[in-house]
Coordinates of C-alpha atoms and ligand atoms in Angstrom, one line a residue:
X1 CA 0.0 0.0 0.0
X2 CA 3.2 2.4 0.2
X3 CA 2.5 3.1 -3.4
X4 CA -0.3 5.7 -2.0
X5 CA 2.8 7.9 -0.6
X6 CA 4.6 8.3 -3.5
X7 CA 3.5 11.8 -3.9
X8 CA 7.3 13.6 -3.9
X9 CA 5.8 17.7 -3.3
X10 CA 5.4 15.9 0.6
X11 CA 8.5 14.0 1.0
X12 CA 6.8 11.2 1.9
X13 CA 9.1 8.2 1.4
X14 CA 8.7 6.5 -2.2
X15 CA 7.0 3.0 -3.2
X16 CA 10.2 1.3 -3.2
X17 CA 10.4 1.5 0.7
X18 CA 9.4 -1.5 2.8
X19 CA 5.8 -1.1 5.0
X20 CA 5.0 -1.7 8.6
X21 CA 1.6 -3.3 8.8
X22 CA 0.9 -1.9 5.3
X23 CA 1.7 0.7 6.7
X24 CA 4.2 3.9 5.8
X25 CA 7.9 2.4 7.0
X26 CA 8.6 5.9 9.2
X27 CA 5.4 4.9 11.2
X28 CA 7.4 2.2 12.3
X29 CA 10.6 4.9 13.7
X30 CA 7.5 7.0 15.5
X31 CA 6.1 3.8 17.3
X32 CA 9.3 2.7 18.4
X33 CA 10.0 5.9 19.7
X34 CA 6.8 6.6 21.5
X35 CA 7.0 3.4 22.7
X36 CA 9.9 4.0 24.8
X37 CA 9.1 7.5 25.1
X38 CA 5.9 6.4 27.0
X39 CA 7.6 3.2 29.2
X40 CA 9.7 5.9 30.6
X41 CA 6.7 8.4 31.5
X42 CA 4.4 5.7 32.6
X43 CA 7.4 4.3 34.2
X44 CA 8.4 6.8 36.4
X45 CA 4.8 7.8 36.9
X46 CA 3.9 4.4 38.1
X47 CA 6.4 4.6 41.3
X48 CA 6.3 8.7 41.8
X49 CA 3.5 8.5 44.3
X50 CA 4.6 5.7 46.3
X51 CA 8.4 7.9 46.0
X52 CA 7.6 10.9 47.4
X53 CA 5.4 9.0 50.5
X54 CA 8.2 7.1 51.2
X55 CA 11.4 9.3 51.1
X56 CA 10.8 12.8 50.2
X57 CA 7.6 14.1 52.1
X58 CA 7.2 14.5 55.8
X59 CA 4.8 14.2 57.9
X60 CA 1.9 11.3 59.2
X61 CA 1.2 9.0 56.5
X62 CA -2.0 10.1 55.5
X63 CA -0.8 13.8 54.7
X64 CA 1.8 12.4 53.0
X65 CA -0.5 10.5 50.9
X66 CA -3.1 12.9 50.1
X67 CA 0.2 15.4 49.6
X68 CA 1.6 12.8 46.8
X69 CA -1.8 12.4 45.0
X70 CA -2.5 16.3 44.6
X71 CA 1.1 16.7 43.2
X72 CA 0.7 14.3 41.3
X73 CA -2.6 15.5 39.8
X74 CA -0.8 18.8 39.5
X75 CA 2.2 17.1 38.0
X76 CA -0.1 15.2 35.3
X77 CA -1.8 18.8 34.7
X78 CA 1.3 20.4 34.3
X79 CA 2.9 18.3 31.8
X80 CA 0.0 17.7 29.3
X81 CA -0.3 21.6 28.9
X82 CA 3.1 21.7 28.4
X83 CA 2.4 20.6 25.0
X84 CA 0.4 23.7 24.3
X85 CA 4.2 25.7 23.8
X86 CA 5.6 22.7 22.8
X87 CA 3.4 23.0 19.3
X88 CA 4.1 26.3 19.4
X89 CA 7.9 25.8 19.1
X90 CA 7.1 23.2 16.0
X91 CA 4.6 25.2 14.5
X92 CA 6.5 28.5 14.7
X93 CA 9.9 28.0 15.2
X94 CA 12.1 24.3 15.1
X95 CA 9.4 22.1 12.6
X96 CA 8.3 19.0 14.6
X97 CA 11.4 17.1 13.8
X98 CA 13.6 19.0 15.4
X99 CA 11.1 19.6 18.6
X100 CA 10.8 15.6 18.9
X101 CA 14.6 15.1 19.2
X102 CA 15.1 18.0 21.5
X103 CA 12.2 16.8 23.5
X104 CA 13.3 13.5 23.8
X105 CA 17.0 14.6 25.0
X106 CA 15.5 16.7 27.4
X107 CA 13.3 14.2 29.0
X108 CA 16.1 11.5 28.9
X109 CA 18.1 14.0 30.7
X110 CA 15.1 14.4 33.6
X111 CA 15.0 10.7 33.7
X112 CA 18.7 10.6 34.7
X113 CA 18.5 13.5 36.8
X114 CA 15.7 11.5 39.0
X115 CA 18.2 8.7 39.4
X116 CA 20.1 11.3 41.3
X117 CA 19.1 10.9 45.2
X118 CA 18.8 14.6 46.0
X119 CA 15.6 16.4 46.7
X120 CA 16.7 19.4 44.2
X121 CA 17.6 16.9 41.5
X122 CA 14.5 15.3 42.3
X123 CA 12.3 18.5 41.3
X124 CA 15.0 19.6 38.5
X125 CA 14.4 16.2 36.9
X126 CA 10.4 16.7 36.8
X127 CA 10.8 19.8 35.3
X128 CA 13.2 18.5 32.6
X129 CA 10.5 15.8 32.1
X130 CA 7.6 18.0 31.5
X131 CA 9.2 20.5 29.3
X132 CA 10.8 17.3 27.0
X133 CA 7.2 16.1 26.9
X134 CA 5.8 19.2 25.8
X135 CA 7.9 19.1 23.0
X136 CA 7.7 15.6 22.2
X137 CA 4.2 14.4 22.9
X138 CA 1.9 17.0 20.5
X139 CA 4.8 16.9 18.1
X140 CA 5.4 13.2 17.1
X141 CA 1.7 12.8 17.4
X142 CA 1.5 15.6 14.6
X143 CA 3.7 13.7 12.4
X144 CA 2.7 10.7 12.0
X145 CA -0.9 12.6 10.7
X146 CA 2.2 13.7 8.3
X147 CA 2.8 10.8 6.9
X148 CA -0.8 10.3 5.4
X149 CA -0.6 13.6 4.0
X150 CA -3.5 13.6 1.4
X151 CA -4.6 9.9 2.1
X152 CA -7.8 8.6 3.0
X153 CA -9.3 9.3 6.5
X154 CA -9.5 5.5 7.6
X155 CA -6.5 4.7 6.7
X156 CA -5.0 7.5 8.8
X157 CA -7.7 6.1 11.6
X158 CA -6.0 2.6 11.1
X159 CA -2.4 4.8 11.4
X160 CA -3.1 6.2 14.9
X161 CA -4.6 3.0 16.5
X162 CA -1.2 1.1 15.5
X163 CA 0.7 4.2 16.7
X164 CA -1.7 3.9 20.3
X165 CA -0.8 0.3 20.6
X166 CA 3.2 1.5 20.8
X167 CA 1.5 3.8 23.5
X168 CA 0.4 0.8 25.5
X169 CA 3.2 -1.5 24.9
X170 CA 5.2 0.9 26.6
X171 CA 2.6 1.5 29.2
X172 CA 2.0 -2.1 30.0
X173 CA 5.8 -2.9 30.6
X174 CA 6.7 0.3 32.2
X175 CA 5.1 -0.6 35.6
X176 CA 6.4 -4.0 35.5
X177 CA 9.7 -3.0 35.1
X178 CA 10.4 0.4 36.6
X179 CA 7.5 -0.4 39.0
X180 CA 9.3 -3.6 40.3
X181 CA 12.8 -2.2 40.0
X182 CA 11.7 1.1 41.8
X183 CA 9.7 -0.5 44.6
X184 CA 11.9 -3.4 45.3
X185 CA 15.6 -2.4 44.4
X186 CA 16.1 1.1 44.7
X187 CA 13.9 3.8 43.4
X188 CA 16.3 5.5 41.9
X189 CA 17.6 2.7 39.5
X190 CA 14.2 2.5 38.8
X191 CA 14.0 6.0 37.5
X192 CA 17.9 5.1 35.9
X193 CA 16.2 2.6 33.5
X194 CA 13.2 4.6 32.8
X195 CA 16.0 7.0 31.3
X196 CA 17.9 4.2 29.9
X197 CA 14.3 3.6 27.9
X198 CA 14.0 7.1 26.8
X199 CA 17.6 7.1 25.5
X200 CA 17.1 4.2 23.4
X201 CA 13.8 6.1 22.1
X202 CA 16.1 9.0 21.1
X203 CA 18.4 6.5 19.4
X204 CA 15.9 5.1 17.4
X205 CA 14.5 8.3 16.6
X206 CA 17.5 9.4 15.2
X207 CA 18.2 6.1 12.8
X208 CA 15.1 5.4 11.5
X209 CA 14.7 9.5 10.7
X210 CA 15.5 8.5 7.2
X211 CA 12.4 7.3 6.9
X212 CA 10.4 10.1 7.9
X213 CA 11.0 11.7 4.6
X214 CA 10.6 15.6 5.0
X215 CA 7.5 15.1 7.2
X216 CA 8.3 17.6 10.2
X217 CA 11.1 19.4 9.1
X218 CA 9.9 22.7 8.4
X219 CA 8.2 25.0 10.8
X220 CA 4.6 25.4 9.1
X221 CA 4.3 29.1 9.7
X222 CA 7.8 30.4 10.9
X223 CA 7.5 33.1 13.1
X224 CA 8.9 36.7 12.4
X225 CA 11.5 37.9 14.2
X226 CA 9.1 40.6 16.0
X227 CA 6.7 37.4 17.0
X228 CA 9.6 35.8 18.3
X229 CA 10.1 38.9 20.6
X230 CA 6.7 39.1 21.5
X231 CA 6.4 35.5 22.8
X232 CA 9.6 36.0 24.4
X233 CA 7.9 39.1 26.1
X234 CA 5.0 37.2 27.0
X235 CA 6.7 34.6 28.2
X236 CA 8.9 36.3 30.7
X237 CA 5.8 38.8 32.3
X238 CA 3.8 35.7 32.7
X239 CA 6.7 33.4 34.2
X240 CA 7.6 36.0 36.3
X241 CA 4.1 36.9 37.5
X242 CA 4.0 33.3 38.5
X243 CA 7.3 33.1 40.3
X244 CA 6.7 36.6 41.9
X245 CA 2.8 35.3 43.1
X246 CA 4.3 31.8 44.4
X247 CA 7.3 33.6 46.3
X248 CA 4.4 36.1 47.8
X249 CA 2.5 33.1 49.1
X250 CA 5.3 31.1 50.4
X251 CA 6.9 34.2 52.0
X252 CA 3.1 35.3 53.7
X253 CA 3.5 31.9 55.0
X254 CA 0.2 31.2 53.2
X255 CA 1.4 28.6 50.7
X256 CA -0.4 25.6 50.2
X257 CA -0.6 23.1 47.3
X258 CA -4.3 23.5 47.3
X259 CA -3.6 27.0 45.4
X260 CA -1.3 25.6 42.5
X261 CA -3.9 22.9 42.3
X262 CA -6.7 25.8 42.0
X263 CA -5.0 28.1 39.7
X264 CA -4.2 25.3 37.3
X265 CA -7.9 24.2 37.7
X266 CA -8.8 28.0 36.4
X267 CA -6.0 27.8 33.9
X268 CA -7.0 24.9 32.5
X269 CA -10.6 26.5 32.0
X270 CA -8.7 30.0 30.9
X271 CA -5.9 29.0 28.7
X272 CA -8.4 26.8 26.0
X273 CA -10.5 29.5 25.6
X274 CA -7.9 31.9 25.1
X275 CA -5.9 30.0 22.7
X276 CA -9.0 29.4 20.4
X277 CA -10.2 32.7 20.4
X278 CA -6.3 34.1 19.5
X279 CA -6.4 30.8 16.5
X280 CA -9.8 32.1 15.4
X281 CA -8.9 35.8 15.0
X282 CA -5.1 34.8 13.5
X283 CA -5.2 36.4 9.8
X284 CA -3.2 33.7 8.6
X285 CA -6.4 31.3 9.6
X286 CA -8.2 30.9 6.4
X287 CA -12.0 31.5 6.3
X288 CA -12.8 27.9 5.0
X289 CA -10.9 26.6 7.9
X290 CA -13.0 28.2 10.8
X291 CA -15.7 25.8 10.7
X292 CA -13.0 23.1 11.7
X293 CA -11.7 25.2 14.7
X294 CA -15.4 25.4 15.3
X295 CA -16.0 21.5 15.0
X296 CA -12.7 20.7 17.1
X297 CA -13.8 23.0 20.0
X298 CA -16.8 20.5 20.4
X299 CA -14.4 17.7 20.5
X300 CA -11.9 19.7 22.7
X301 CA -14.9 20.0 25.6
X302 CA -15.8 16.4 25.4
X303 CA -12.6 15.3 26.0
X304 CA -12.2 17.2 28.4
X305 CA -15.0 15.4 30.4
X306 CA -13.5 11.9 29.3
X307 CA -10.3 12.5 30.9
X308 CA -12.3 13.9 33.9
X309 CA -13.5 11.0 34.5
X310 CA -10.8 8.2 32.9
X311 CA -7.8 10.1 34.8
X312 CA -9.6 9.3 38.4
X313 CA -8.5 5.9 37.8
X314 CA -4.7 6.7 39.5
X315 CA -6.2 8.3 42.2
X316 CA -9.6 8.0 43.2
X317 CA -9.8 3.9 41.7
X318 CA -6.4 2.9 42.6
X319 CA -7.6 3.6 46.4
X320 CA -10.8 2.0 45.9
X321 CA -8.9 -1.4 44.3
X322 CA -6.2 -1.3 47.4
X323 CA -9.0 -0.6 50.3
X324 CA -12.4 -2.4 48.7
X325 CA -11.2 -4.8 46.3
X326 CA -10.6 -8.4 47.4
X327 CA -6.8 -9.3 45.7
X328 CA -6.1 -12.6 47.3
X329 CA -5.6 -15.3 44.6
X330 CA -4.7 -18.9 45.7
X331 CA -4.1 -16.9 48.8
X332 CA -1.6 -14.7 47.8
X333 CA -2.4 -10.8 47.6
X334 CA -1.4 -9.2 44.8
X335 CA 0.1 -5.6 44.8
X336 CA -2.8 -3.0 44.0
X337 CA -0.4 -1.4 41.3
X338 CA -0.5 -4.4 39.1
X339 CA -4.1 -2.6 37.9
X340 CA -1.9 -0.4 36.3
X341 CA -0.9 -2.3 33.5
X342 CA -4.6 -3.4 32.9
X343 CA -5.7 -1.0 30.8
X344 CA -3.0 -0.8 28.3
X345 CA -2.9 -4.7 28.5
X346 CA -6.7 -4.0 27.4
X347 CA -5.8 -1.7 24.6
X348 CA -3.0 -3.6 22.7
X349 CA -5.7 -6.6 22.8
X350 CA -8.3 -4.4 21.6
X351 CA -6.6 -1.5 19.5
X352 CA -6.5 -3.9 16.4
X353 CA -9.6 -4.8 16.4
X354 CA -11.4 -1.7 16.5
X355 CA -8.7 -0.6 13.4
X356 CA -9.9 -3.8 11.4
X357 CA -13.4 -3.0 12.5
X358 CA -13.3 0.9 11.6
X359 CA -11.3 0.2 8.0
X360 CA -14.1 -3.2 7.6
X361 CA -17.2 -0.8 8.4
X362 CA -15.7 2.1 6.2
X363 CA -15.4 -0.4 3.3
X364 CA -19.0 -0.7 3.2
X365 CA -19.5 3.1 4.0
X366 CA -21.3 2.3 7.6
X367 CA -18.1 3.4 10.0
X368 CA -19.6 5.7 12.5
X369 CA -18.6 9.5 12.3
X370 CA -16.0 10.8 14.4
X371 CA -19.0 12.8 16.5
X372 CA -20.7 9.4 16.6
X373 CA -17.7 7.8 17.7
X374 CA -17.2 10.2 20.6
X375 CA -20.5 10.4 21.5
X376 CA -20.0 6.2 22.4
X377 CA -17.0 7.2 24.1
X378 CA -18.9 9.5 26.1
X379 CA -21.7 6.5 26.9
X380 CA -19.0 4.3 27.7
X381 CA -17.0 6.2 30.1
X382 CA -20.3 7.0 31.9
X383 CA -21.3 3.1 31.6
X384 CA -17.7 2.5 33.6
X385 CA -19.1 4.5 36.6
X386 CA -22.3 3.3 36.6
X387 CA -20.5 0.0 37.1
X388 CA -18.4 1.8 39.7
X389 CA -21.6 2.9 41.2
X390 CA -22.6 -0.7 41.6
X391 CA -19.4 -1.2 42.9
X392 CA -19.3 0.8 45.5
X393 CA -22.7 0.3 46.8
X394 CA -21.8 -3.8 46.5
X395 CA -18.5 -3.0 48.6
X396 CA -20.4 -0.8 51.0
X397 CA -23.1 -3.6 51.8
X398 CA -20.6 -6.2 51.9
X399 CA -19.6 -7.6 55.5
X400 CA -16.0 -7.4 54.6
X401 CA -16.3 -3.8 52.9
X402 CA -14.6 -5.6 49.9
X403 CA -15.7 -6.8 46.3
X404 CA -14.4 -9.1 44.0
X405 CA -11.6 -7.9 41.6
X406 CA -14.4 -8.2 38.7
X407 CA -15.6 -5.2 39.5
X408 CA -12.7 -2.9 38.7
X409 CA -11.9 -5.2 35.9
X410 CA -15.2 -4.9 34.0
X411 CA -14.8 -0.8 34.6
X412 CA -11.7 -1.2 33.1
X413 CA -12.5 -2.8 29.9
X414 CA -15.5 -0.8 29.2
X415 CA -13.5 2.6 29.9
X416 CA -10.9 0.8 27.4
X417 CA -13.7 0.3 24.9
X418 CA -14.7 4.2 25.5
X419 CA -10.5 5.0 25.1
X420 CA -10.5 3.1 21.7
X421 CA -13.8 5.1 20.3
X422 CA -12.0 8.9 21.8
X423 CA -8.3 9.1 21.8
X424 CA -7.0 7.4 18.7
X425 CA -9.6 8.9 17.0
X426 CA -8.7 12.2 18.4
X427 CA -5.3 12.1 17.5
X428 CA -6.6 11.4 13.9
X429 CA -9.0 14.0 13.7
X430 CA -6.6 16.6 15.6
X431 CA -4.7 16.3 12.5
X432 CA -6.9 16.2 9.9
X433 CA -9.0 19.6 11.3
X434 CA -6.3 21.4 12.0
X435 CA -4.7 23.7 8.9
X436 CA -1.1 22.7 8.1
X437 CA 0.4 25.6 9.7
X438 CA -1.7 25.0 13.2
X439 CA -1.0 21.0 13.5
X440 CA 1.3 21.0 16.4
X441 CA -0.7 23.8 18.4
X442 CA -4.3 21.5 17.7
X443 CA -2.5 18.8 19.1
X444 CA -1.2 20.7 21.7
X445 CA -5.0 21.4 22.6
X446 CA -5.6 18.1 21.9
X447 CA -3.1 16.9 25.0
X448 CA -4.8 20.2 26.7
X449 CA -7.9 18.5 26.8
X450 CA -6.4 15.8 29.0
X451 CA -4.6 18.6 31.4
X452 CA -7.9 20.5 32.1
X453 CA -9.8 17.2 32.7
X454 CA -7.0 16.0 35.9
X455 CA -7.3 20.0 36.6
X456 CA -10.5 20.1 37.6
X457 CA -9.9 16.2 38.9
X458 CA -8.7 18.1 42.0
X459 CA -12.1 19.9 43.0
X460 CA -14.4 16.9 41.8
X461 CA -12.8 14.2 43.3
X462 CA -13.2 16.0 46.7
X463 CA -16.9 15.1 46.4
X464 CA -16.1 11.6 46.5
X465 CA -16.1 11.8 50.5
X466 CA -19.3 14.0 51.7
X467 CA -21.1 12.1 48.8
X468 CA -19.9 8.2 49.4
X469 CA -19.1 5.5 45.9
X470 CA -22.2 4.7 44.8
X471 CA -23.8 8.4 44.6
X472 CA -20.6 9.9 43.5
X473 CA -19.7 7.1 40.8
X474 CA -23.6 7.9 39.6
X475 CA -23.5 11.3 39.4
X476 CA -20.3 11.2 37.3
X477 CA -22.4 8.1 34.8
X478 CA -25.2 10.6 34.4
X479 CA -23.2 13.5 33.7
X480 CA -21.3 11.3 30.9
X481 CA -24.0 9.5 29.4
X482 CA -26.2 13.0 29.1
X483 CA -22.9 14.3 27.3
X484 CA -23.0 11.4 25.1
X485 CA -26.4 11.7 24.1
X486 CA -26.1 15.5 23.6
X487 CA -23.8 15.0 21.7
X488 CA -24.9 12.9 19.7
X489 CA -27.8 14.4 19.1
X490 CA -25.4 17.6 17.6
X491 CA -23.6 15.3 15.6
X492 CA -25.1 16.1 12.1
X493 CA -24.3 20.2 12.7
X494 CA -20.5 19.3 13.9
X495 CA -20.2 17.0 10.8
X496 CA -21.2 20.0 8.8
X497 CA -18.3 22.0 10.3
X498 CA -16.1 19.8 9.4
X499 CA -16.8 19.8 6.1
X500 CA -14.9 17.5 4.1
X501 CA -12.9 15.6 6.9
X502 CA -13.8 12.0 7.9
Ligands
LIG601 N1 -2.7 6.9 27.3 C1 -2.5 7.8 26.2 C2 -1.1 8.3 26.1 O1 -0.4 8.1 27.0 C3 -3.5 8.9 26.3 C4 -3.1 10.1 27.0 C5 -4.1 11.2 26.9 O2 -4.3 11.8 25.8 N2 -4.7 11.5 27.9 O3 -0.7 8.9 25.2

């Protein structure tokens, strides 16, 4: 099928070159570099809680705890709207290529840094971590939408859901590894390999470039010299209103991490709507692509609410599976963190077959439309609570105040089935709405999405406790599954905003 990319005014590689999958050859360079990439994220996110509980916070155990989940809520938030500059930089600046490598460099670098024992490394290394990401994440994402430049949409569809697998594969082995290294070695040769994993991602990056053809290498719209000095302007009153407002609350003696987690919350709301209306009003936005912007802001707000509700699986789930679940098995317990590799375990099984299912359906012109498709994974997600509703109400009238692990296991696959009909497709559709010159800032939006959703995870998940499992988990299913339904219900005006993209 390479034959399709022979079209030279993109660079994409010529018919001669070898497939993956049927599938371009430099698809193959991004998933083994997003594999690693996200082993080492997932990696050092898998033992970063149980880290800073057991050597670098203070304190009684239960602040501790509650301490390590909102930084790590913050954390999460933090690095996923990194990737809102991180487009920029491609779009404006370096050209995705260049962004990717640097990206990945910089988060090997954090990676490394962790594996120093020192509280200041240990912050410098999170930093180095979310900025890398920033750059990487939106970026690669954006290119491998390059590589099916002018190709049909299922095809692009069938692209992403291999490039989600490389996602999980790295996921899935990431807390078995790192995870088991971290927990029962020594953390910090646990976050030693989770650099050792990015560095071979870098490697990889850089000998299988040849493949990417010139996909990435130019900026789309390079900024003038003058924008450069305005975002540099921006940039450094902004920063420094930040730095000046967190040294006024720490030296008032007033600091608390309940404020970073609020201002993010509000940022998360803020930034979204000021980026679109700044992308809406840019002149070089061209009239018959404002529709899309239009159609991808409906997207945008639903995935916020998915993530809202899939991310409170590390925090708010994760405590349910270690206090209410029942995990003896031939009478051994197993560790509560093995749940982490469920879901991607779920996805690799499943990615494929909703590609062959999606490219099958398209064949015969029946594959649901990407509003369609999101408003399942909308029904879905709110499905998985309704379960969890169940759940905890069974747990609750239990005499042991614990339920079987089939509980947690069916809201897992159902979310998974909800994650296969949203985020592939979202990284497909991020690409195809967005005008050339705007790809790496959509998909910067597009990782947004996921930043405002664990956001505003720190103010809903405080109603867990006034409100108890089942009423809480229900409120969340009703919310989802009215979302669903809405919008399904405007899927035939968003499909006319999109206009000619499927
Ligand atoms: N699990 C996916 C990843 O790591 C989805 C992340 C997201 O968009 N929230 O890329």
């Amino acid at each position: 099928m390479a034959s399709s990319l022979t079209t030279a005014s993109n660079g994409t590689p010529g018919s001669e070159e070898k497939t993956f999958f049927g599938h371009p050859r430099g698809l193959a360079t991004l998933f083994m570099t997003e594999m690693w990439e996200r082993f080492s994220w997932y990696g050092m996110r898998g033992i970063l809680v149980l880290y800073l509980v057991a050597a670098v916070l203070d304190g009684p155990l239960e602040d501790r705890e509650a301490l390590a989940a909102s930084i790590y809520g913050v954390y999460n938030a933090v690095v996923y709207m990194a990737a809102m500059p991180g487009g920029w930089i491609a779009d404006r600046l370096w050209g995705a290529r260049k962004a990717v490598l640097v990206g990945g460099i910089v988060i090997a670098l954090g990676h490394y840094t962790l594996a120093v024992p020192s509280d200041t490394a240990f912050f410098i290394g999170l930093a180095l971590i979310a900025a890398g990401t920033g750059l990487l994440k939106p970026n690669i994402s954006a290119m491998v939408g390059g590589l099916y430049e002018g190709q049909p949409g299922a095809r692009r569809d069938a692209g992403f859901t291999l490039f989600y697998m490389s996602i999980n594969i790295g996921g899935m082995l990431a807390p078995l590894v790192v995870g088991y290294l971290g927990e029962n070695v020594n953390w910090h040769l646990g976050f030693a390999v989770a650099g050792i994993g990015m560095t071979l991602a870098v490697v990889q990056y850089v000998l299988g470039g040849r493949h990417l053809g010139d996909v990435g290498k130019a900026p789309g719209t390079p900024a003038t010299p003058e924008e450069k000095r305005g975002a540099l302007r921006k940039v450094l009153l902004w920063g420094g209103l930040a730095v000046a407002a967190l040294l006024a609350d720490i030296v008032l003696g007033t600091y608390d991490i309940e404020h970073i987690v609020n201002v993010l919350a509000i940022l998360g709301i803020v930034v979204p709507i000021v980026y679109f209306i700044t992308m809406y009003r840019n002149p070089a936005l061209k009239s018959e692509d404002k529709p899309k912007i239009k159609a991808f802001m409906w997207f945008f707000a639903t995935a916020v609410l998915f993530w809202m509700i899939y991310d409170q699986s590390g925090s708010l789930l994760t405590l349910f599976a270690d206090n209410k679940t029942d995990r003896m098995i031939f009478g051994w317990e197993f560790p509560a963190s093995w749940y982490q590799s469920v879901n991607p375990a779920m996805v690799i099984v499943l990615a494929p077959l909703f590609a062959a299912l999606w490219v099958k359906l398209a064949k015969r012109n029946r594959e649901p439309s990407a509003p369609m498709k999101f408003a399942l994974a909308m029904l879905l997600i709110g499905g998985s609570f309704a379960i969890m509703g169940l759940a905890g109400a069974a747990a609750a009238n239990s005499s042991t105040g614990k339920v079987t692990v089939f509980w947690l296991l069916s809201v897992y696959l159902v979310q998974t089935l909800g994650e296969m009909c949203l985020s592939p497709v979202g990284l497909s559709l991020s690409t195809k709405l967005a005008p050339k010159q705007f790809v790496g800032q959509i998909m910067g939006l597009w990782f947004l999405a996921t930043a405002t959703g664990n956001a505003l995870n720190g103010w809903t998940t405080k109603l867990n406790e006034p409100l108890g499992d089942a009423l809480y988990y229900s409120l969340w299913a009703v919310v989802a599954i009215v979302a669903g339904l809405a919008f399904m219900t405007a899927g035939k005006k968003i499909r006319a905003l999109m206009g000619d993209t499927r």
